[in-house]
PDB file of C-alpha atoms in Angstrom:
ATOM      1  CA  MET A 236      27.253 -36.884  -5.587  1.00  0.00           C
ATOM      2  CA  ILE A 237      29.182 -35.088  -8.581  1.00  0.00           C
ATOM      3  CA  ARG A 238      26.071 -34.721 -10.234  1.00  0.00           C
ATOM      4  CA  ASP A 239      24.198 -33.732  -7.515  1.00  0.00           C
ATOM      5  CA  LEU A 240      27.267 -30.515  -7.134  1.00  0.00           C
ATOM      6  CA  MET A 241      26.918 -29.793 -10.510  1.00  0.00           C
ATOM      7  CA  SER A 242      23.304 -29.890 -10.146  1.00  0.00           C
ATOM      8  CA  GLN A 243      22.832 -27.409  -7.184  1.00  0.00           C
ATOM      9  CA  GLY A 244      25.214 -25.185  -8.917  1.00  0.00           C
ATOM     10  CA  GLY A 245      23.986 -24.999 -12.080  1.00  0.00           C
ATOM     11  CA  ASP A 246      20.510 -24.092 -10.444  1.00  0.00           C
ATOM     12  CA  MET A 247      22.487 -21.757  -9.648  1.00  0.00           C
ATOM     13  CA  LEU A 248      24.600 -19.647 -12.241  1.00  0.00           C
ATOM     14  CA  LEU A 249      21.090 -20.269 -13.842  1.00  0.00           C
ATOM     15  CA  VAL A 250      19.229 -17.815 -12.039  1.00  0.00           C
ATOM     16  CA  LEU A 251      22.233 -15.688 -11.704  1.00  0.00           C
ATOM     17  CA  THR A 252      22.967 -15.293 -15.075  1.00  0.00           C
ATOM     18  CA  LEU A 253      18.291 -15.460 -15.749  1.00  0.00           C
ATOM     19  CA  ALA A 254      18.129 -12.367 -12.882  1.00  0.00           C
ATOM     20  CA  PRO A 255      19.042  -8.786 -15.515  1.00  0.00           C
ATOM     21  CA  LEU A 256      18.274 -10.993 -18.711  1.00  0.00           C
ATOM     22  CA  LEU A 257      15.088 -11.023 -16.948  1.00  0.00           C
ATOM     23  CA  THR A 258      15.140  -7.517 -16.105  1.00  0.00           C
ATOM     24  CA  GLY A 259      16.137  -6.443 -19.946  1.00  0.00           C
ATOM     25  CA  PHE A 260      12.827  -8.632 -21.395  1.00  0.00           C
ATOM     26  CA  VAL A 261      10.229  -6.146 -19.132  1.00  0.00           C
ATOM     27  CA  ARG A 262      11.758  -3.472 -19.585  1.00  0.00           C
ATOM     28  CA  LYS A 263      11.244  -4.837 -23.452  1.00  0.00           C
ATOM     29  CA  ILE A 264       8.277  -4.980 -23.369  1.00  0.00           C
ATOM     30  CA  LYS A 265       6.630  -2.324 -21.625  1.00  0.00           C
ATOM     31  CA  ALA A 266       8.600  -0.172 -24.704  1.00  0.00           C
ATOM     32  CA  ARG A 267       6.418  -2.132 -27.058  1.00  0.00           C
ATOM     33  CA  LEU A 268       3.695  -2.062 -25.194  1.00  0.00           C
ATOM     34  CA  LEU A 269       4.428   1.675 -25.310  1.00  0.00           C
ATOM     35  CA  ARG A 270       5.264   1.785 -28.630  1.00  0.00           C
ATOM     36  CA  ARG A 271       8.636   3.280 -28.481  1.00  0.00           C
ATOM     37  CA  GLN A 272      11.605   0.859 -29.177  1.00  0.00           C
ATOM     38  CA  GLY A 273      13.246   0.389 -25.339  1.00  0.00           C
ATOM     39  CA  PRO A 274      16.790  -0.444 -24.172  1.00  0.00           C
ATOM     40  CA  PRO A 275      18.575  -3.229 -26.252  1.00  0.00           C
ATOM     41  CA  LEU A 276      17.322  -6.828 -24.293  1.00  0.00           C
ATOM     42  CA  LEU A 277      20.633  -6.904 -22.762  1.00  0.00           C
ATOM     43  CA  GLN A 278      21.711  -3.497 -21.537  1.00  0.00           C
ATOM     44  CA  PRO A 279      21.199  -4.787 -17.622  1.00  0.00           C
ATOM     45  CA  TYR A 280      24.342  -6.745 -18.864  1.00  0.00           C
ATOM     46  CA  ARG A 281      26.009  -4.492 -19.743  1.00  0.00           C
ATOM     47  CA  ASP A 282      25.599  -1.691 -16.989  1.00  0.00           C
ATOM     48  CA  LEU A 283      26.645  -4.233 -14.543  1.00  0.00           C
ATOM     49  CA  LEU A 284      30.128  -4.983 -16.109  1.00  0.00           C
ATOM     50  CA  ARG A 285      30.005  -0.386 -16.694  1.00  0.00           C
ATOM     51  CA  LEU A 286      29.918  -0.701 -13.328  1.00  0.00           C
ATOM     52  CA  MET A 287      31.812  -3.364 -11.892  1.00  0.00           C
ATOM     53  CA  ARG A 288      34.887  -0.314 -14.239  1.00  0.00           C
ATOM     54  CA  LYS A 289      34.304   2.484 -12.379  1.00  0.00           C
ATOM     55  CA  ASP A 290      35.825   3.297  -9.012  1.00  0.00           C
ATOM     56  CA  VAL A 291      34.017   3.342  -5.437  1.00  0.00           C
ATOM     57  CA  VAL A 292      33.917   7.093  -4.927  1.00  0.00           C
ATOM     58  CA  LEU A 293      32.769   6.702  -0.930  1.00  0.00           C
ATOM     59  CA  ALA A 294      31.163   9.073   1.514  1.00  0.00           C
ATOM     60  CA  GLU A 295      33.943  10.727   3.734  1.00  0.00           C
ATOM     61  CA  ASN A 296      31.629   9.844   7.013  1.00  0.00           C
ATOM     62  CA  ALA A 297      30.897   6.111   5.348  1.00  0.00           C
ATOM     63  CA  SER A 298      31.314   3.016   7.915  1.00  0.00           C
ATOM     64  CA  TRP A 299      33.110  -0.212   6.886  1.00  0.00           C
ATOM     65  CA  LEU A 300      30.145  -1.489   6.626  1.00  0.00           C
ATOM     66  CA  PHE A 301      28.941   0.585   4.395  1.00  0.00           C
ATOM     67  CA  ARG A 302      30.983  -0.031   2.024  1.00  0.00           C
ATOM     68  CA  ALA A 303      30.418  -4.518   3.019  1.00  0.00           C
ATOM     69  CA  ILE A 304      25.777  -4.077   2.990  1.00  0.00           C
ATOM     70  CA  PRO A 305      26.295  -4.462  -0.321  1.00  0.00           C
ATOM     71  CA  TYR A 306      28.837  -7.946  -0.715  1.00  0.00           C
ATOM     72  CA  ILE A 307      25.676  -8.892   2.626  1.00  0.00           C
ATOM     73  CA  ILE A 308      22.988  -8.519   0.330  1.00  0.00           C
ATOM     74  CA  PHE A 309      24.426 -10.041  -2.700  1.00  0.00           C
ATOM     75  CA  ALA A 310      24.899 -13.498  -0.613  1.00  0.00           C
ATOM     76  CA  SER A 311      22.029 -13.308   1.468  1.00  0.00           C
ATOM     77  CA  THR A 312      19.713 -12.547  -2.720  1.00  0.00           C
ATOM     78  CA  TRP A 313      21.878 -14.966  -4.293  1.00  0.00           C
ATOM     79  CA  VAL A 314      21.561 -18.327  -1.514  1.00  0.00           C
ATOM     80  CA  ALA A 315      17.775 -17.160  -1.202  1.00  0.00           C
ATOM     81  CA  ALA A 316      17.198 -17.499  -4.452  1.00  0.00           C
ATOM     82  CA  SER A 317      20.123 -20.573  -5.030  1.00  0.00           C
ATOM     83  CA  LEU A 318      17.469 -22.151  -2.140  1.00  0.00           C
ATOM     84  CA  VAL A 319      14.105 -21.954  -4.747  1.00  0.00           C
ATOM     85  CA  PRO A 320      13.604 -24.654  -7.361  1.00  0.00           C
ATOM     86  CA  THR A 321      13.961 -23.729 -11.075  1.00  0.00           C
ATOM     87  CA  PHE A 322      14.384 -26.951 -12.835  1.00  0.00           C
ATOM     88  CA  GLY A 323      14.118 -29.860 -10.278  1.00  0.00           C
ATOM     89  CA  THR A 324      13.016 -30.552  -6.871  1.00  0.00           C
ATOM     90  CA  GLY A 325      15.314 -33.174  -5.491  1.00  0.00           C
ATOM     91  CA  LEU A 326      19.342 -30.419  -5.721  1.00  0.00           C
ATOM     92  CA  LEU A 327      21.877 -31.148  -2.767  1.00  0.00           C
ATOM     93  CA  PHE A 328      20.112 -28.306  -0.727  1.00  0.00           C
ATOM     94  CA  SER A 329      16.490 -28.906  -1.270  1.00  0.00           C
ATOM     95  CA  TRP A 330      16.438 -30.121   2.702  1.00  0.00           C
ATOM     96  CA  SER A 331      17.257 -26.298   3.126  1.00  0.00           C
ATOM     97  CA  ALA A 332      15.172 -24.334   1.130  1.00  0.00           C
ATOM     98  CA  ASP A 333      12.004 -23.064   3.465  1.00  0.00           C
ATOM     99  CA  LEU A 334       9.960 -20.389   3.210  1.00  0.00           C
ATOM    100  CA  ILE A 335      10.673 -19.185   6.512  1.00  0.00           C
ATOM    101  CA  VAL A 336      14.122 -19.299   5.384  1.00  0.00           C
ATOM    102  CA  ILE A 337      14.110 -17.729   2.326  1.00  0.00           C
ATOM    103  CA  THR A 338      11.983 -14.815   4.370  1.00  0.00           C
ATOM    104  CA  ALA A 339      14.483 -14.583   7.181  1.00  0.00           C
ATOM    105  CA  LEU A 340      17.820 -13.904   4.483  1.00  0.00           C
ATOM    106  CA  LEU A 341      15.629 -11.326   2.879  1.00  0.00           C
ATOM    107  CA  GLY A 342      13.713  -9.848   6.071  1.00  0.00           C
ATOM    108  CA  SER A 343      18.575  -9.790   6.564  1.00  0.00           C
ATOM    109  CA  ALA A 344      19.486  -8.330   2.925  1.00  0.00           C
ATOM    110  CA  ARG A 345      16.073  -6.106   3.603  1.00  0.00           C
ATOM    111  CA  PHE A 346      17.763  -4.307   7.239  1.00  0.00           C
ATOM    112  CA  PHE A 347      20.566  -3.965   5.878  1.00  0.00           C
ATOM    113  CA  LEU A 348      19.692  -2.199   2.522  1.00  0.00           C
ATOM    114  CA  ALA A 349      17.393   0.883   5.679  1.00  0.00           C
ATOM    115  CA  LEU A 350      20.922   0.414   7.429  1.00  0.00           C
ATOM    116  CA  GLY A 351      22.785   1.179   4.970  1.00  0.00           C
ATOM    117  CA  GLY A 352      20.428   4.248   3.150  1.00  0.00           C
ATOM    118  CA  LEU A 353      20.901   5.742   6.749  1.00  0.00           C
ATOM    119  CA  ASP A 354      24.959   4.820   7.009  1.00  0.00           C
ATOM    120  CA  VAL A 355      25.551   8.216   5.131  1.00  0.00           C
ATOM    121  CA  GLY A 356      22.781  10.351   7.092  1.00  0.00           C
ATOM    122  CA  THR A 357      22.052  12.196   4.064  1.00  0.00           C
ATOM    123  CA  ALA A 358      18.187  13.252   4.035  1.00  0.00           C
ATOM    124  CA  PHE A 359      16.878  11.048   0.592  1.00  0.00           C
ATOM    125  CA  GLY A 360      19.361   8.343   2.282  1.00  0.00           C
ATOM    126  CA  GLY A 361      17.041   8.944   4.935  1.00  0.00           C
ATOM    127  CA  ILE A 362      13.482   9.195   3.339  1.00  0.00           C
ATOM    128  CA  GLY A 363      14.180   5.813   0.876  1.00  0.00           C
ATOM    129  CA  SER A 364      15.293   3.147   4.145  1.00  0.00           C
ATOM    130  CA  SER A 365      12.164   4.937   6.872  1.00  0.00           C
ATOM    131  CA  ARG A 366      10.068   3.779   3.354  1.00  0.00           C
ATOM    132  CA  GLU A 367      11.310   1.073   3.852  1.00  0.00           C
ATOM    133  CA  VAL A 368      11.329  -0.658   6.780  1.00  0.00           C
ATOM    134  CA  MET A 369       7.106   0.908   6.873  1.00  0.00           C
ATOM    135  CA  ILE A 370       6.446  -1.721   3.226  1.00  0.00           C
ATOM    136  CA  ALA A 371       8.429  -4.429   4.652  1.00  0.00           C
ATOM    137  CA  SER A 372       6.333  -3.825   8.116  1.00  0.00           C
ATOM    138  CA  LEU A 373       3.296  -4.354   5.903  1.00  0.00           C
ATOM    139  CA  ALA A 374       4.423  -6.989   3.833  1.00  0.00           C
ATOM    140  CA  GLU A 375       5.665  -9.822   5.667  1.00  0.00           C
ATOM    141  CA  PRO A 376       3.419 -10.168   8.006  1.00  0.00           C
ATOM    142  CA  ALA A 377       1.175 -10.935   4.779  1.00  0.00           C
ATOM    143  CA  MET A 378       4.495 -12.721   3.403  1.00  0.00           C
ATOM    144  CA  LEU A 379       4.958 -15.280   6.815  1.00  0.00           C
ATOM    145  CA  ILE A 380       0.431 -15.325   6.621  1.00  0.00           C
ATOM    146  CA  MET A 381       0.334 -16.605   3.258  1.00  0.00           C
ATOM    147  CA  VAL A 382       3.868 -19.111   4.359  1.00  0.00           C
ATOM    148  CA  PHE A 383       1.240 -21.039   7.051  1.00  0.00           C
ATOM    149  CA  ALA A 384      -1.469 -20.446   5.033  1.00  0.00           C
ATOM    150  CA  VAL A 385       0.355 -22.656   1.857  1.00  0.00           C
ATOM    151  CA  ALA A 386       2.037 -24.836   4.695  1.00  0.00           C
ATOM    152  CA  MET A 387      -1.463 -26.374   6.108  1.00  0.00           C
ATOM    153  CA  ILE A 388      -1.986 -26.969   2.260  1.00  0.00           C
ATOM    154  CA  ALA A 389       0.919 -29.089   1.422  1.00  0.00           C
ATOM    155  CA  GLY A 390       1.830 -29.906   4.669  1.00  0.00           C
ATOM    156  CA  SER A 391       5.226 -28.404   4.734  1.00  0.00           C
ATOM    157  CA  THR A 392       7.024 -25.972   4.697  1.00  0.00           C
ATOM    158  CA  GLN A 393       9.957 -26.908   2.561  1.00  0.00           C
ATOM    159  CA  LEU A 394       9.557 -26.621  -0.418  1.00  0.00           C
ATOM    160  CA  SER A 395      10.463 -28.771  -3.095  1.00  0.00           C
ATOM    161  CA  THR A 396       7.994 -30.756  -0.475  1.00  0.00           C
ATOM    162  CA  ILE A 397       5.961 -28.783  -1.823  1.00  0.00           C
ATOM    163  CA  ALA A 398       6.307 -28.480  -5.388  1.00  0.00           C
ATOM    164  CA  GLU A 399       5.664 -31.835  -4.926  1.00  0.00           C
ATOM    165  CA  PHE A 400       2.106 -32.152  -3.379  1.00  0.00           C
ATOM    166  CA  MET A 401       1.191 -29.388  -5.604  1.00  0.00           C
ATOM    167  CA  GLY A 402       2.194 -30.873  -8.749  1.00  0.00           C
ATOM    168  CA  SER A 403      -0.199 -33.595  -8.059  1.00  0.00           C
ATOM    169  CA  SER A 404      -3.498 -34.631  -7.842  1.00  0.00           C
ATOM    170  CA  ALA A 405      -4.382 -34.808  -4.157  1.00  0.00           C
ATOM    171  CA  VAL A 406      -4.370 -31.025  -4.724  1.00  0.00           C
ATOM    172  CA  GLY A 407      -6.955 -29.524  -6.635  1.00  0.00           C
ATOM    173  CA  LEU A 408      -8.547 -26.441  -7.199  1.00  0.00           C
ATOM    174  CA  PRO A 409      -9.103 -24.948  -3.262  1.00  0.00           C
ATOM    175  CA  VAL A 410     -10.162 -20.685  -3.449  1.00  0.00           C
ATOM    176  CA  SER A 411      -7.344 -21.144   0.188  1.00  0.00           C
ATOM    177  CA  LEU A 412      -4.666 -21.341  -2.457  1.00  0.00           C
ATOM    178  CA  GLY A 413      -6.069 -19.085  -5.104  1.00  0.00           C
ATOM    179  CA  LEU A 414      -6.837 -16.012  -1.944  1.00  0.00           C
ATOM    180  CA  ALA A 415      -2.952 -16.923  -1.013  1.00  0.00           C
ATOM    181  CA  LEU A 416      -1.232 -16.628  -5.029  1.00  0.00           C
ATOM    182  CA  VAL A 417      -3.257 -12.625  -5.308  1.00  0.00           C
ATOM    183  CA  ALA A 418      -1.783 -12.418  -1.571  1.00  0.00           C
ATOM    184  CA  LEU A 419       1.928 -13.183  -2.480  1.00  0.00           C
ATOM    185  CA  ILE A 420       1.303 -11.518  -6.027  1.00  0.00           C
ATOM    186  CA  ILE A 421       0.931  -8.363  -4.146  1.00  0.00           C
ATOM    187  CA  VAL A 422       3.894  -8.980  -1.890  1.00  0.00           C
ATOM    188  CA  ALA A 423       6.251  -9.977  -4.800  1.00  0.00           C
ATOM    189  CA  ILE A 424       5.191  -6.229  -5.546  1.00  0.00           C
ATOM    190  CA  ALA A 425       5.644  -4.192  -3.238  1.00  0.00           C
ATOM    191  CA  GLU A 426       9.040  -6.644  -2.010  1.00  0.00           C
ATOM    192  CA  ASN A 427      10.793  -5.271  -5.600  1.00  0.00           C
ATOM    193  CA  GLY A 428       9.409  -1.770  -5.526  1.00  0.00           C
ATOM    194  CA  ARG A 429       7.381  -2.454  -8.804  1.00  0.00           C
ATOM    195  CA  ILE A 430       5.051  -0.286  -9.957  1.00  0.00           C
ATOM    196  CA  PRO A 431       2.209   0.555  -8.084  1.00  0.00           C
ATOM    197  CA  VAL A 432       4.653   0.558  -5.028  1.00  0.00           C
ATOM    198  CA  ASP A 433       7.675   2.422  -6.663  1.00  0.00           C
ATOM    199  CA  ASN A 434       8.808   3.307  -9.668  1.00  0.00           C
ATOM    200  CA  PRO A 435      12.377   1.268 -10.626  1.00  0.00           C
ATOM    201  CA  GLY A 436      13.310   3.667 -13.008  1.00  0.00           C
ATOM    202  CA  THR A 437      12.791   6.877 -11.371  1.00  0.00           C
ATOM    203  CA  HIS A 438      14.278   9.074  -9.388  1.00  0.00           C
ATOM    204  CA  LEU A 439      12.453  11.568  -7.945  1.00  0.00           C
ATOM    205  CA  GLU A 440      13.320  12.365  -4.516  1.00  0.00           C
ATOM    206  CA  LEU A 441       9.370  12.088  -3.462  1.00  0.00           C
ATOM    207  CA  THR A 442       8.611   9.044  -4.631  1.00  0.00           C
ATOM    208  CA  MET A 443      11.922   6.655  -4.776  1.00  0.00           C
ATOM    209  CA  VAL A 444      11.970   4.429  -2.150  1.00  0.00           C
ATOM    210  CA  HIS A 445      14.709   1.951  -3.537  1.00  0.00           C
ATOM    211  CA  GLU A 446      16.984   3.950  -5.568  1.00  0.00           C
ATOM    212  CA  ALA A 447      17.363   6.280  -2.601  1.00  0.00           C
ATOM    213  CA  MET A 448      18.925   4.335  -0.190  1.00  0.00           C
ATOM    214  CA  VAL A 449      21.193   3.705  -3.089  1.00  0.00           C
ATOM    215  CA  LEU A 450      21.102   7.500  -4.163  1.00  0.00           C
ATOM    216  CA  GLU A 451      25.624   6.660  -2.136  1.00  0.00           C
ATOM    217  CA  TYR A 452      26.368   3.631  -3.760  1.00  0.00           C
ATOM    218  CA  SER A 453      28.541   3.511  -6.786  1.00  0.00           C
ATOM    219  CA  GLY A 454      30.825   1.043  -8.854  1.00  0.00           C
ATOM    220  CA  ARG A 455      30.981  -2.474  -7.658  1.00  0.00           C
ATOM    221  CA  HIS A 456      28.720  -1.942  -4.693  1.00  0.00           C
ATOM    222  CA  LEU A 457      26.097  -0.057  -6.826  1.00  0.00           C
ATOM    223  CA  ALA A 458      26.547  -3.476  -9.652  1.00  0.00           C
ATOM    224  CA  LEU A 459      26.205  -5.583  -6.700  1.00  0.00           C
ATOM    225  CA  ILE A 460      23.476  -3.962  -5.643  1.00  0.00           C
ATOM    226  CA  ASP A 461      21.839  -3.747  -8.772  1.00  0.00           C
ATOM    227  CA  LEU A 462      21.640  -8.073  -9.376  1.00  0.00           C
ATOM    228  CA  SER A 463      20.806  -8.542  -6.158  1.00  0.00           C
ATOM    229  CA  SER A 464      17.352  -6.284  -7.097  1.00  0.00           C
ATOM    230  CA  GLN A 465      17.664  -8.392 -10.444  1.00  0.00           C
ATOM    231  CA  LEU A 466      17.417 -11.447  -8.661  1.00  0.00           C
ATOM    232  CA  LYS A 467      15.283 -10.307  -5.622  1.00  0.00           C
ATOM    233  CA  LEU A 468      12.938 -10.102  -8.873  1.00  0.00           C
ATOM    234  CA  VAL A 469      13.412 -14.364 -10.284  1.00  0.00           C
ATOM    235  CA  LEU A 470      13.479 -14.686  -6.577  1.00  0.00           C
ATOM    236  CA  TYR A 471       9.738 -13.975  -6.500  1.00  0.00           C
ATOM    237  CA  ILE A 472       8.392 -15.138  -9.974  1.00  0.00           C
ATOM    238  CA  SER A 473      10.153 -17.825  -9.539  1.00  0.00           C
ATOM    239  CA  MET A 474       9.188 -19.171  -5.695  1.00  0.00           C
ATOM    240  CA  ILE A 475       5.314 -18.228  -7.891  1.00  0.00           C
ATOM    241  CA  ALA A 476       6.851 -21.201 -10.139  1.00  0.00           C
ATOM    242  CA  SER A 477       7.587 -23.226  -7.821  1.00  0.00           C
ATOM    243  CA  ILE A 478       4.135 -23.641  -5.959  1.00  0.00           C
ATOM    244  CA  PHE A 479       1.341 -22.036  -8.086  1.00  0.00           C
ATOM    245  CA  MET A 480       3.906 -24.019 -11.488  1.00  0.00           C
ATOM    246  CA  PRO A 481       5.058 -26.196 -10.392  1.00  0.00           C
ATOM    247  CA  TRP A 482       4.451 -27.480 -13.763  1.00  0.00           C
ATOM    248  CA  GLY A 483       7.194 -28.671 -15.852  1.00  0.00           C
ATOM    249  CA  THR A 484      10.046 -29.182 -12.324  1.00  0.00           C
ATOM    250  CA  ALA A 485      11.651 -32.610 -12.848  1.00  0.00           C
ATOM    251  CA  ALA A 486      11.218 -34.654  -9.500  1.00  0.00           C
ATOM    252  CA  PRO A 487      13.767 -36.526  -7.562  1.00  0.00           C
ATOM    253  CA  GLN A 488      16.613 -37.980  -8.691  1.00  0.00           C
ATOM    254  CA  ALA A 489      15.866 -36.871 -12.392  1.00  0.00           C
ATOM    255  CA  ALA A 490      17.473 -38.245 -15.241  1.00  0.00           C
ATOM    256  CA  VAL A 491      19.750 -35.437 -17.299  1.00  0.00           C
ATOM    257  CA  HIS A 492      17.422 -34.663 -20.515  1.00  0.00           C
ATOM    258  CA  SER A 493      14.843 -34.218 -17.643  1.00  0.00           C
ATOM    259  CA  LEU A 494      16.318 -31.517 -15.558  1.00  0.00           C
ATOM    260  CA  ALA A 495      16.658 -29.486 -19.864  1.00  0.00           C
ATOM    261  CA  LEU A 496      12.842 -29.719 -20.085  1.00  0.00           C
ATOM    262  CA  GLY A 497      12.679 -28.359 -16.306  1.00  0.00           C
ATOM    263  CA  ALA A 498      14.953 -26.030 -17.270  1.00  0.00           C
ATOM    264  CA  ALA A 499      12.986 -25.241 -20.381  1.00  0.00           C
ATOM    265  CA  ALA A 500       9.904 -24.584 -18.826  1.00  0.00           C
ATOM    266  CA  TYR A 501      11.262 -22.251 -16.279  1.00  0.00           C
ATOM    267  CA  VAL A 502      12.673 -20.353 -18.226  1.00  0.00           C
ATOM    268  CA  VAL A 503       9.373 -20.273 -20.052  1.00  0.00           C
ATOM    269  CA  LYS A 504       7.385 -19.655 -17.474  1.00  0.00           C
ATOM    270  CA  LEU A 505       9.941 -16.529 -16.514  1.00  0.00           C
ATOM    271  CA  ALA A 506       8.617 -15.351 -19.919  1.00  0.00           C
ATOM    272  CA  VAL A 507       4.718 -15.358 -18.800  1.00  0.00           C
ATOM    273  CA  CYS A 508       5.141 -14.040 -15.953  1.00  0.00           C
ATOM    274  CA  GLY A 509       7.223 -11.365 -16.985  1.00  0.00           C
ATOM    275  CA  VAL A 510       5.379 -10.524 -19.611  1.00  0.00           C
ATOM    276  CA  ALA A 511       2.038 -10.528 -17.029  1.00  0.00           C
ATOM    277  CA  LEU A 512       4.106  -7.542 -14.793  1.00  0.00           C
ATOM    278  CA  ALA A 513       4.782  -5.732 -17.746  1.00  0.00           C
ATOM    279  CA  VAL A 514       1.341  -5.595 -19.300  1.00  0.00           C
ATOM    280  CA  PHE A 515       0.942  -5.670 -14.813  1.00  0.00           C
ATOM    281  CA  GLU A 516       2.722  -2.635 -14.467  1.00  0.00           C
ATOM    282  CA  THR A 517       2.166  -1.247 -18.120  1.00  0.00           C
ATOM    283  CA  ALA A 518      -2.153  -0.434 -17.235  1.00  0.00           C
ATOM    284  CA  ILE A 519      -1.766   0.974 -13.699  1.00  0.00           C
ATOM    285  CA  ALA A 520      -0.627   4.110 -11.513  1.00  0.00           C
ATOM    286  CA  LYS A 521       1.354   4.055 -10.215  1.00  0.00           C
ATOM    287  CA  MET A 522       0.003   5.138  -5.200  1.00  0.00           C
ATOM    288  CA  ARG A 523       0.841   7.084  -3.873  1.00  0.00           C
ATOM    289  CA  VAL A 524       3.236   6.238  -0.901  1.00  0.00           C
ATOM    290  CA  PHE A 525       0.311   6.642   1.505  1.00  0.00           C
ATOM    291  CA  ARG A 526      -1.992   4.382  -0.021  1.00  0.00           C
ATOM    292  CA  ILE A 527       0.784   1.535   0.438  1.00  0.00           C
ATOM    293  CA  PRO A 528      -0.403   0.611   3.459  1.00  0.00           C
ATOM    294  CA  GLN A 529      -3.953  -0.266   2.308  1.00  0.00           C
ATOM    295  CA  PHE A 530      -2.932  -1.920  -0.822  1.00  0.00           C
ATOM    296  CA  LEU A 531      -0.547  -4.423   1.393  1.00  0.00           C
ATOM    297  CA  GLY A 532      -2.750  -4.414   4.034  1.00  0.00           C
ATOM    298  CA  ALA A 533      -5.149  -6.234   0.689  1.00  0.00           C
ATOM    299  CA  ALA A 534      -2.635  -8.953   0.566  1.00  0.00           C
ATOM    300  CA  LEU A 535      -2.894  -9.345   4.731  1.00  0.00           C
ATOM    301  CA  MET A 536      -6.923  -9.441   4.685  1.00  0.00           C
ATOM    302  CA  LEU A 537      -5.728 -12.252   1.808  1.00  0.00           C
ATOM    303  CA  ALA A 538      -3.475 -14.584   3.333  1.00  0.00           C
ATOM    304  CA  LEU A 539      -5.075 -14.897   6.155  1.00  0.00           C
ATOM    305  CA  LEU A 540      -8.708 -15.579   5.186  1.00  0.00           C
ATOM    306  CA  ALA A 541      -6.614 -17.298   3.545  1.00  0.00           C
ATOM    307  CA  THR A 542      -5.936 -19.474   6.755  1.00  0.00           C
ATOM    308  CA  LEU A 543      -9.477 -19.373   8.420  1.00  0.00           C
ATOM    309  CA  LEU A 544     -10.499 -20.630   4.867  1.00  0.00           C
ATOM    310  CA  ARG A 545      -8.094 -23.779   5.066  1.00  0.00           C
ATOM    311  CA  PHE A 546      -8.526 -24.110   9.037  1.00  0.00           C
ATOM    312  CA  VAL A 547     -12.245 -23.913   9.244  1.00  0.00           C
ATOM    313  CA  SER A 548     -12.818 -26.788   6.918  1.00  0.00           C
ATOM    314  CA  GLY A 549      -9.655 -28.343   4.823  1.00  0.00           C
ATOM    315  CA  SER A 550     -11.196 -28.376   1.500  1.00  0.00           C
ATOM    316  CA  LEU A 551     -11.570 -24.928   1.608  1.00  0.00           C
TER     317      LEU A 551
END
């Protein structure tokens, strides 16, 4: 029991520690691709510590919910990120690591974030919240249909079971699995506010989505929201890695050295996906807000096609 608690606690600390590092790594790679020096690799940690030291400035009409929302968002995102298998599939809370549960936790965090943008009543908060809800209304159905497609292949919506099945030789290379992968990547880009859907480094009021909702936050509240965004990026990359790249993940009740190798493999997967994200964002421009439904509609159609292919022919 103690070993299981330590493994689960190590998983929670691992995703929490690597989240700012992954953000700094992506920024550094993007800067190098643009032939710039870029910020230091550990700059996100410094930014979080700086925000934690600052006082919180609240608007006069901010309600108690506005103060509680950063903690709710952080708790929901951290729990969801901790449920995704990272270095092992037999962790203590792996029984609750269901894709539908994770989608519900992310949806709850998004709801409270949009509510926080509307609470103070500023114009920017309303714009950001409306755009966030518009994106969510298209991303969540695509995510759920992708979950059904993967569940029809693996026979379960539990991530540990899916990871174990995907790592076996019974999977093969079904077309439906490739379509589900592309759909999940598109949803991950939209949910994390990355280019081409949103630019996380801009404050231009005509284009920003996430930044518009958090303009009224400061101090430790803003630090928790920023850390939640970084955890969300780690969550989606971990989900892609556990479903479509389960290599190196330790089996249930594995030895300590197997868990260590699984953690090393997980870090390598994060680095590879971080480089791919940086290259993709450098090579493509941000699209207009009115074209985002078409972008997410492609994910919805791909996920639906994957489900239909699996339903019609179990081998595809």
